[in-house]
Coordinates of N, CA and C in Angstrom, one line a residue:
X1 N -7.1 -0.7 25.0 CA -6.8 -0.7 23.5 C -7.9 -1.3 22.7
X2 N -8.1 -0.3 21.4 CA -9.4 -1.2 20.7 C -8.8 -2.4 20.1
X3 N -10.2 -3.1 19.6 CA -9.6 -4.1 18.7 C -8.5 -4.3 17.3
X4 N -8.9 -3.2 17.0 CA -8.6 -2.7 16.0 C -7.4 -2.0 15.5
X5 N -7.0 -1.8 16.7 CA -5.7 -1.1 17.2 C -4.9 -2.3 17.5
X6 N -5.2 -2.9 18.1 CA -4.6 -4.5 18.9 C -4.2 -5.3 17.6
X7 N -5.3 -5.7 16.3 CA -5.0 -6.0 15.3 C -4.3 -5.5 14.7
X8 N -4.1 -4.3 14.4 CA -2.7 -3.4 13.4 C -1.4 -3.6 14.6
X9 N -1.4 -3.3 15.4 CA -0.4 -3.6 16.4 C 0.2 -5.3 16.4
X10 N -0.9 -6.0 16.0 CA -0.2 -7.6 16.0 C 0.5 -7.7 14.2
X11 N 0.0 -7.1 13.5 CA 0.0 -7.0 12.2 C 2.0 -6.7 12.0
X12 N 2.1 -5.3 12.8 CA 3.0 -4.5 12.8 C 4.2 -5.5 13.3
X13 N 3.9 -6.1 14.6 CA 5.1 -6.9 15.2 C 5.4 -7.7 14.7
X14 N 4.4 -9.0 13.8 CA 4.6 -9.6 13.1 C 5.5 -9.5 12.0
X15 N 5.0 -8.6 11.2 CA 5.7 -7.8 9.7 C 7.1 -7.4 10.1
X16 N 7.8 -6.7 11.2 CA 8.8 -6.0 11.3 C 9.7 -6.6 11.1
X17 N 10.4 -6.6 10.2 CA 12.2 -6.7 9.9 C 12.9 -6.0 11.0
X18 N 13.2 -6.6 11.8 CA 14.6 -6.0 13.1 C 15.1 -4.9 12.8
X19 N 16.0 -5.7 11.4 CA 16.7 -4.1 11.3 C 16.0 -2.8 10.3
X20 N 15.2 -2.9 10.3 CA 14.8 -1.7 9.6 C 14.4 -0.9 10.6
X21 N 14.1 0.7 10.5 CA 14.3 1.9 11.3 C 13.0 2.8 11.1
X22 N 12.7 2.6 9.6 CA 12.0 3.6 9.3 C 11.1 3.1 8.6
X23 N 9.7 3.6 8.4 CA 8.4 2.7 8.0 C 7.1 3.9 7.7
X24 N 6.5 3.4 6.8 CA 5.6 4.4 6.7 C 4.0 3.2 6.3
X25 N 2.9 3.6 7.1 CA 2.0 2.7 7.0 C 0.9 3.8 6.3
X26 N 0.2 2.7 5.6 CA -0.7 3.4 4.7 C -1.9 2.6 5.0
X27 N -3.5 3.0 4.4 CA -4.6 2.6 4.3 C -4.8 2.7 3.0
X28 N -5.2 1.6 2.2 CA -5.8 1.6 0.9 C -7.6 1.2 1.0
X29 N -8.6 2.0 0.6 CA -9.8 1.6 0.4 C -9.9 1.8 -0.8
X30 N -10.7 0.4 -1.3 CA -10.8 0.4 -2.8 C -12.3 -0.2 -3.3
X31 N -13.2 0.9 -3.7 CA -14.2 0.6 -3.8 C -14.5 -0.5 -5.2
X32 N -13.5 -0.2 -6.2 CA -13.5 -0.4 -7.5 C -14.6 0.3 -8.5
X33 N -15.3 0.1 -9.1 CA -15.9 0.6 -9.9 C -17.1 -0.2 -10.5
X34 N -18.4 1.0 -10.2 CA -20.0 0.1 -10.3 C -20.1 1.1 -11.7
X35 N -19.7 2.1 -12.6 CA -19.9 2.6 -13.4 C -20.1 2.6 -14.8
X36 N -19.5 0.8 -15.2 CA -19.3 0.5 -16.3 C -20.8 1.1 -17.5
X37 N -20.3 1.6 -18.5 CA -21.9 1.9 -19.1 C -22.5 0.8 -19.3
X38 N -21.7 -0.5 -19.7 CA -22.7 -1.3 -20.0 C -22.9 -2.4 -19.2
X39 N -22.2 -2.0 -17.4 CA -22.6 -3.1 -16.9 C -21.5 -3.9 -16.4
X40 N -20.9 -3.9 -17.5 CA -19.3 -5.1 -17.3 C -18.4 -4.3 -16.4
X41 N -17.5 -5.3 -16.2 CA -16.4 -4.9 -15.3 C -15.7 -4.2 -15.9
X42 N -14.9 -2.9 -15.6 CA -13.5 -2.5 -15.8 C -12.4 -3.0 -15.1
X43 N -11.6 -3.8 -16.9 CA -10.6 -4.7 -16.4 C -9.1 -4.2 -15.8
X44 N -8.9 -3.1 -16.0 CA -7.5 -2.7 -16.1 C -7.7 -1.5 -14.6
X45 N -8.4 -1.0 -14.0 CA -8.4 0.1 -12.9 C -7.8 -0.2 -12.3
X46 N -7.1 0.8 -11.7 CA -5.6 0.7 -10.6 C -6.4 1.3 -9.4
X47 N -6.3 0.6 -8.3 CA -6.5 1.8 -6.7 C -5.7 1.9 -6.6
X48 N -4.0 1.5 -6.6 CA -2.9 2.0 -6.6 C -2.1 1.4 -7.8
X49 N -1.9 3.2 -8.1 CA -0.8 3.3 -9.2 C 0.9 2.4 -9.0
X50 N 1.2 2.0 -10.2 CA 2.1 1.0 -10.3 C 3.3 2.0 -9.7
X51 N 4.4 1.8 -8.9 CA 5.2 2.7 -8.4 C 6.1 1.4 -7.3
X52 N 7.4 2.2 -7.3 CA 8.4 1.6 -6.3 C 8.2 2.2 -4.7
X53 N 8.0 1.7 -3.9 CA 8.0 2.4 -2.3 C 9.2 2.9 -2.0
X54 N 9.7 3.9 -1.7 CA 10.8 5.2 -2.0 C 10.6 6.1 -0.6
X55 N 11.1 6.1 0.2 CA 11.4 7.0 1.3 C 12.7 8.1 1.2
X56 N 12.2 9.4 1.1 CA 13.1 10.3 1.2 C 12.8 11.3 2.4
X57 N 14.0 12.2 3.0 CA 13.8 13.0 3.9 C 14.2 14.3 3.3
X58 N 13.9 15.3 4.1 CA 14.0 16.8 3.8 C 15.8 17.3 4.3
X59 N 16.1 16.5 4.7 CA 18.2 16.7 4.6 C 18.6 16.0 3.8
X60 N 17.9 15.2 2.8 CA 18.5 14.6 1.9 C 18.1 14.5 0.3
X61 N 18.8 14.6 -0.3 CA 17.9 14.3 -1.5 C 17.8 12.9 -2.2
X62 N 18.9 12.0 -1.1 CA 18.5 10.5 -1.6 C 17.4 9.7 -0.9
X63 N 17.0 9.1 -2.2 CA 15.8 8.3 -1.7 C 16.1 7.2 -1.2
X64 N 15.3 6.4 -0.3 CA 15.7 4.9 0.1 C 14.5 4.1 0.0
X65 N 14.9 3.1 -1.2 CA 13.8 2.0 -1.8 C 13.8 1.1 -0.2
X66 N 12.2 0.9 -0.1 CA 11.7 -0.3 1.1 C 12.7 -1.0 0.6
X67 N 12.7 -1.7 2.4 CA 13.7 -2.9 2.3 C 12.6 -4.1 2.1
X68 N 11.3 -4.3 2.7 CA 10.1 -4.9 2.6 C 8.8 -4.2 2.6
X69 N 8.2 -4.8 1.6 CA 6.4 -4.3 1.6 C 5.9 -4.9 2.3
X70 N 5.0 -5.1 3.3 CA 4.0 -5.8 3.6 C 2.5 -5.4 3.7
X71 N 1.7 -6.4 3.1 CA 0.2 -5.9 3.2 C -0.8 -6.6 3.7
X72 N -1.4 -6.0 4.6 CA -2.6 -6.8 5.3 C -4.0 -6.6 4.8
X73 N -4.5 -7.7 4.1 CA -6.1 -7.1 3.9 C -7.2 -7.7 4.9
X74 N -7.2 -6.5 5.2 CA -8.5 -6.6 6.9 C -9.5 -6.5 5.8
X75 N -10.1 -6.5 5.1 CA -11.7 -6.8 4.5 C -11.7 -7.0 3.4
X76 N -12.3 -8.1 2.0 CA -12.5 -8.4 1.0 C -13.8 -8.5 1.2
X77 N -14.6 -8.1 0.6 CA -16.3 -8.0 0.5 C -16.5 -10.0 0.2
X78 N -17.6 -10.8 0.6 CA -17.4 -11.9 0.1 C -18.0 -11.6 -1.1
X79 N -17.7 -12.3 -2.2 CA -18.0 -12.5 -3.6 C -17.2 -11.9 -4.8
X80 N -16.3 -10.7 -3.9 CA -15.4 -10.3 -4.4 C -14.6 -10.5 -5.6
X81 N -14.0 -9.9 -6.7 CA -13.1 -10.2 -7.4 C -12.3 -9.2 -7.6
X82 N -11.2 -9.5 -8.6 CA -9.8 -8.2 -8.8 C -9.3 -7.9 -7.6
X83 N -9.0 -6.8 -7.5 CA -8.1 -6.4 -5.9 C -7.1 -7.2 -6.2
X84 N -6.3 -7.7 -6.9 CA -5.0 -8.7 -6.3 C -3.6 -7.5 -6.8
X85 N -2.6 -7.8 -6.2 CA -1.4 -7.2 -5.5 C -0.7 -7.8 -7.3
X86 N -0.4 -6.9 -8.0 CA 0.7 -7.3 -9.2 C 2.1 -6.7 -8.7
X87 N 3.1 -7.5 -9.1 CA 4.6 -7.4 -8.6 C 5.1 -7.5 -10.0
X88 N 6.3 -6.6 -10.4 CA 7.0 -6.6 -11.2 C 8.7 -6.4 -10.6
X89 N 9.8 -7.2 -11.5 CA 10.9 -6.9 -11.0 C 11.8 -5.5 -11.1
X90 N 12.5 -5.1 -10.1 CA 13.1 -3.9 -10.5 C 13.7 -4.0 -11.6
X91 N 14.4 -5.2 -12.2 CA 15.6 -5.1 -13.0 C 15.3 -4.6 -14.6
X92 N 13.7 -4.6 -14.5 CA 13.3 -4.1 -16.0 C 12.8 -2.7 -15.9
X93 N 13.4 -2.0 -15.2 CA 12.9 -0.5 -14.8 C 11.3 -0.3 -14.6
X94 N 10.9 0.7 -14.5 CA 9.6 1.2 -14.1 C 8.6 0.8 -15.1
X95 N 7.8 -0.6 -14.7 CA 6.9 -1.5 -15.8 C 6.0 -0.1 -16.4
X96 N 5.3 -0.3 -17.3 CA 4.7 0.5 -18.4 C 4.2 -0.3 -20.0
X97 N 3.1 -0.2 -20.4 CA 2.5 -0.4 -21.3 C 2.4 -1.8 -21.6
X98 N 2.7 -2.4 -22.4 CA 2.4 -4.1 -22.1 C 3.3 -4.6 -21.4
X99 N 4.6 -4.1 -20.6 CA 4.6 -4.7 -19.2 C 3.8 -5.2 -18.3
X100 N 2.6 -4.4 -18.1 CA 2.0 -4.0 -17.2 C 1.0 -5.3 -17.2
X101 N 0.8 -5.6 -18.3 CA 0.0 -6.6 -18.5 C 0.4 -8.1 -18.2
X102 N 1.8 -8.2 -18.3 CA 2.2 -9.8 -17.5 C 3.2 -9.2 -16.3
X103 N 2.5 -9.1 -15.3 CA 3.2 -8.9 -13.6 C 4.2 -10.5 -13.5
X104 N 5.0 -10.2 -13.0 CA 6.0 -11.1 -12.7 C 5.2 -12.0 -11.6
X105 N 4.7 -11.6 -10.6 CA 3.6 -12.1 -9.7 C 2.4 -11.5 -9.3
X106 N 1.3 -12.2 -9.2 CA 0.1 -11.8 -8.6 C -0.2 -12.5 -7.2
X107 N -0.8 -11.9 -6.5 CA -1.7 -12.0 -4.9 C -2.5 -11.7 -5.2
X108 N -3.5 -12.5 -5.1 CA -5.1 -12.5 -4.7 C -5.3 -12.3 -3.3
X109 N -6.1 -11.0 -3.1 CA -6.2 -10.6 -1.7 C -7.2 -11.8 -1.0
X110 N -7.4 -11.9 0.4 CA -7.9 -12.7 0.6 C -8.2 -11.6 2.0
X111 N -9.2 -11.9 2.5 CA -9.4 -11.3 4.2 C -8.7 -11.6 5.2
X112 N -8.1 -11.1 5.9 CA -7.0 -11.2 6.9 C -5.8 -12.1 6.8
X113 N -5.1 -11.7 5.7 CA -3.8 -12.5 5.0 C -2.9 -11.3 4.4
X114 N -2.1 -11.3 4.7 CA -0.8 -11.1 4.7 C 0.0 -11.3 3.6
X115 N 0.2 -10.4 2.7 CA 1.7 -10.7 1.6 C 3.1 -9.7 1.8
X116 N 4.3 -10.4 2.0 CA 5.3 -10.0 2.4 C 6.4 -9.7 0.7
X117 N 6.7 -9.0 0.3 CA 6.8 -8.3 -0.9 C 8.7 -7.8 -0.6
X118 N 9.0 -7.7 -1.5 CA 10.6 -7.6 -1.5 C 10.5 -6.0 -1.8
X119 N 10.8 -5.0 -1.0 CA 10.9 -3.3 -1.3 C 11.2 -2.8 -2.6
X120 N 12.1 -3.3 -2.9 CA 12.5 -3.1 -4.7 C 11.8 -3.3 -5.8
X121 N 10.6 -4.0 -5.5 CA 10.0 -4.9 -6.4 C 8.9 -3.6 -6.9
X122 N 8.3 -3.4 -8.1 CA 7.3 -2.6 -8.6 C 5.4 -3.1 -8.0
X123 N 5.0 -2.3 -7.8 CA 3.6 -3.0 -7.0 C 2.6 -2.3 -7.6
X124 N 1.3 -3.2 -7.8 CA 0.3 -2.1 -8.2 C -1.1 -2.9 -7.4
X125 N -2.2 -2.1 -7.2 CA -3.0 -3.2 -6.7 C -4.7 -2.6 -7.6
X126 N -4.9 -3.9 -8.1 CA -5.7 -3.4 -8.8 C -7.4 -3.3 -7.9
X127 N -8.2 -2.4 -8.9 CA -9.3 -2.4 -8.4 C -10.4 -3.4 -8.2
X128 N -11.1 -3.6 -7.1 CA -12.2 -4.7 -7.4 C -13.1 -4.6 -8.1
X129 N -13.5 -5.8 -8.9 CA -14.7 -6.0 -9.9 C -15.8 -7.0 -9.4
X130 N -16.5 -6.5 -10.2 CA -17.6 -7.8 -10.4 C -19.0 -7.3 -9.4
X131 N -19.5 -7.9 -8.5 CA -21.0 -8.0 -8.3 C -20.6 -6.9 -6.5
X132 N -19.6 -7.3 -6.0 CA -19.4 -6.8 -5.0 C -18.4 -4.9 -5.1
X133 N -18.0 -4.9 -6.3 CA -17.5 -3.6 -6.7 C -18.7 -2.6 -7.1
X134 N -19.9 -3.3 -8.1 CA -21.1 -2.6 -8.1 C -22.1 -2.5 -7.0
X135 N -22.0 -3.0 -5.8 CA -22.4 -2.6 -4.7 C -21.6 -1.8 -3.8
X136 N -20.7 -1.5 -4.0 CA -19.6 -0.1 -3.2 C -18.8 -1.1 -2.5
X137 N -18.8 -2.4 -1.8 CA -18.3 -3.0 -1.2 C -16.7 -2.7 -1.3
X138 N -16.0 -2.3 -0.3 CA -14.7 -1.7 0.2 C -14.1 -2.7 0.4
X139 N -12.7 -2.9 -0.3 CA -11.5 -3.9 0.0 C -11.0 -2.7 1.0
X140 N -10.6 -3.3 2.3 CA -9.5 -2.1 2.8 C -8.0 -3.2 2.7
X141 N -7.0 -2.4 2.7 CA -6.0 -3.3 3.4 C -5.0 -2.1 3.9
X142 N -4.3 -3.0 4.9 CA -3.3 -1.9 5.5 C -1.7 -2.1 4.7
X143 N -1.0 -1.1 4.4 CA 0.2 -1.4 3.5 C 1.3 -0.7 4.6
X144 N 2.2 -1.6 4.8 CA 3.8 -1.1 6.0 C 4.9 -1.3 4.9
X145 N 5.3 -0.5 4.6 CA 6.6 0.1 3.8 C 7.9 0.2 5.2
X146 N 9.1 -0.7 4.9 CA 9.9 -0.8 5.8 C 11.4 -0.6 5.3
X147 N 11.7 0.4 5.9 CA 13.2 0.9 5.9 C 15.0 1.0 6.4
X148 N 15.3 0.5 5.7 CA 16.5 0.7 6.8 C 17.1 2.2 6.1
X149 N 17.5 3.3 7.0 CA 17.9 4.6 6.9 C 19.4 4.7 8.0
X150 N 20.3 5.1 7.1 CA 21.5 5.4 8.3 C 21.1 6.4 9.7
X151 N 21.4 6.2 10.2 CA 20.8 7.2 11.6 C 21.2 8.5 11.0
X152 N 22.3 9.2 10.9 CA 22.8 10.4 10.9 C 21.6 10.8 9.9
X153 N 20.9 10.4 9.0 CA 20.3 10.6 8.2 C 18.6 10.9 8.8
X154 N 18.5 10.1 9.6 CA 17.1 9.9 10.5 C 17.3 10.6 11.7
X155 N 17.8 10.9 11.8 CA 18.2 11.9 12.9 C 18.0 13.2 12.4
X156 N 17.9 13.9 11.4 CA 17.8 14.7 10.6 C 16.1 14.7 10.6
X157 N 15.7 13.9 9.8 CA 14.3 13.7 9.6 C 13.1 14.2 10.5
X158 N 11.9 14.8 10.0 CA 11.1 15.4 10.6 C 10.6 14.3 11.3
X159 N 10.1 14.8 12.8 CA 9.4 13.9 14.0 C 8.3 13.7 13.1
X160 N 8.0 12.6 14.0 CA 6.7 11.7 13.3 C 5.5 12.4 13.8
X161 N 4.8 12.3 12.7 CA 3.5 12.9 12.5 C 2.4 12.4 12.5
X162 N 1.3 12.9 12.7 CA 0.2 11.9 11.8 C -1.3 13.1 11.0
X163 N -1.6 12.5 9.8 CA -1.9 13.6 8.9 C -3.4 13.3 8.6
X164 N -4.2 13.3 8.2 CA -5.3 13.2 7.3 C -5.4 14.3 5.9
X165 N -5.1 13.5 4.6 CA -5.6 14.4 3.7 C -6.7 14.3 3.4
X166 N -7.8 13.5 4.0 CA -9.5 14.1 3.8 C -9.3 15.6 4.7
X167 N -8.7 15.6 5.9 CA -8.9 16.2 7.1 C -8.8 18.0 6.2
X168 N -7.4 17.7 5.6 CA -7.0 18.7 5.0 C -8.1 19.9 4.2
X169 N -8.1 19.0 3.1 CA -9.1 19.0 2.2 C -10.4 19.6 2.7
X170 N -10.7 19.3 3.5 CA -12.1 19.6 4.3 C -11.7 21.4 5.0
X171 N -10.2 21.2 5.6 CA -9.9 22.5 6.2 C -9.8 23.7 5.1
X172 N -9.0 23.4 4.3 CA -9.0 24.1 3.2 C -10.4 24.8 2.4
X173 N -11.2 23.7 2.0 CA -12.3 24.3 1.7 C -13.4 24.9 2.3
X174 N -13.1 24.5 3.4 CA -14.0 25.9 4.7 C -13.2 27.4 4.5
X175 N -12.1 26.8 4.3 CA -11.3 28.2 4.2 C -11.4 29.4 3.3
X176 N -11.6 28.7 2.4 CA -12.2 29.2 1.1 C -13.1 29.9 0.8

């Protein structure tokens, strides 16, 4: 087993809630933005859009909000800035416009650290700035969305897969 593999694998056992069933792990690379015209940072860029983590299946048409978020960032460029993890509460519905601007909580990503996030909660992660965003320097982190799903319901659910939409993308336009 690579390293690499061994680390998402310790990542995963760590993070797991017992009872949860169903999980969906994601990869975020976030280069941020060297574009500015004049140089300065762009303050407000999202690498991921503000949104609730929502699992639905194709026998169902209900969704099921994470029971936990967890996020691992395997690399912060050093010198790094931005990238940090904003949380808003469910109970003021889907944050938007000067919501968005006071997060109920912030995380500052940090390299190989771990934030454990309540599923219900609104998430956004913003882009990195500053001297290491104008050199392309890549935040990655790994994001585990964790579920609990009645069986009868998961039992239903399409077998697990695994996808690449670069992969796609690439297929399609050969196709073309």
């Amino acid at each position: 087993e690579s390293r690499e593999l061994s680390a998402l694998r310790l990542f995963f056992e760590r993070a797991r809630v017992s009872d949860c069933n169903a999980f969906e792990l994601s990869l975020v690379v976030s280069r941020g933005s060297k574009d500015a015209e004049d140089g300065s940072d762009i303050q407000d860029l999202e690498a991921v859009r503000t949104h609730l983590s929502a699992f639905s299946t194709n026998s169902s048409a209900r969704q099921y909000v994470a029971y936990q978020t967890d996020i691992y960032w395997v690399h912060v460029p050093e010198g790094a800035s931005g990238g940090e993890l904003h949380l808003y509460s469910y109970k003021g519905g889907t944050p938007s416009g000067a919501m968005l601007e006071k997060p109920d909580a912030t995380v500052a990503p940090e390299t190989n650290t771990v934030a454990h996030v309540r599923g219900d909660a609104f998430q956004r992660i913003m882009a990195p700035r500053g001297a290491a965003a104008r050199r392309g320097d890549a935040t990655v982190a790994v994001v585990l969305d964790q579920y609990i799903v009645k069986e009868e319901i998961l039992a239903k659910s399409p077998p697990f897969t695994l996808t690449s939409s670069r992969r796609r993308a690439v297929d399609e336009a050969s196709e073309a």
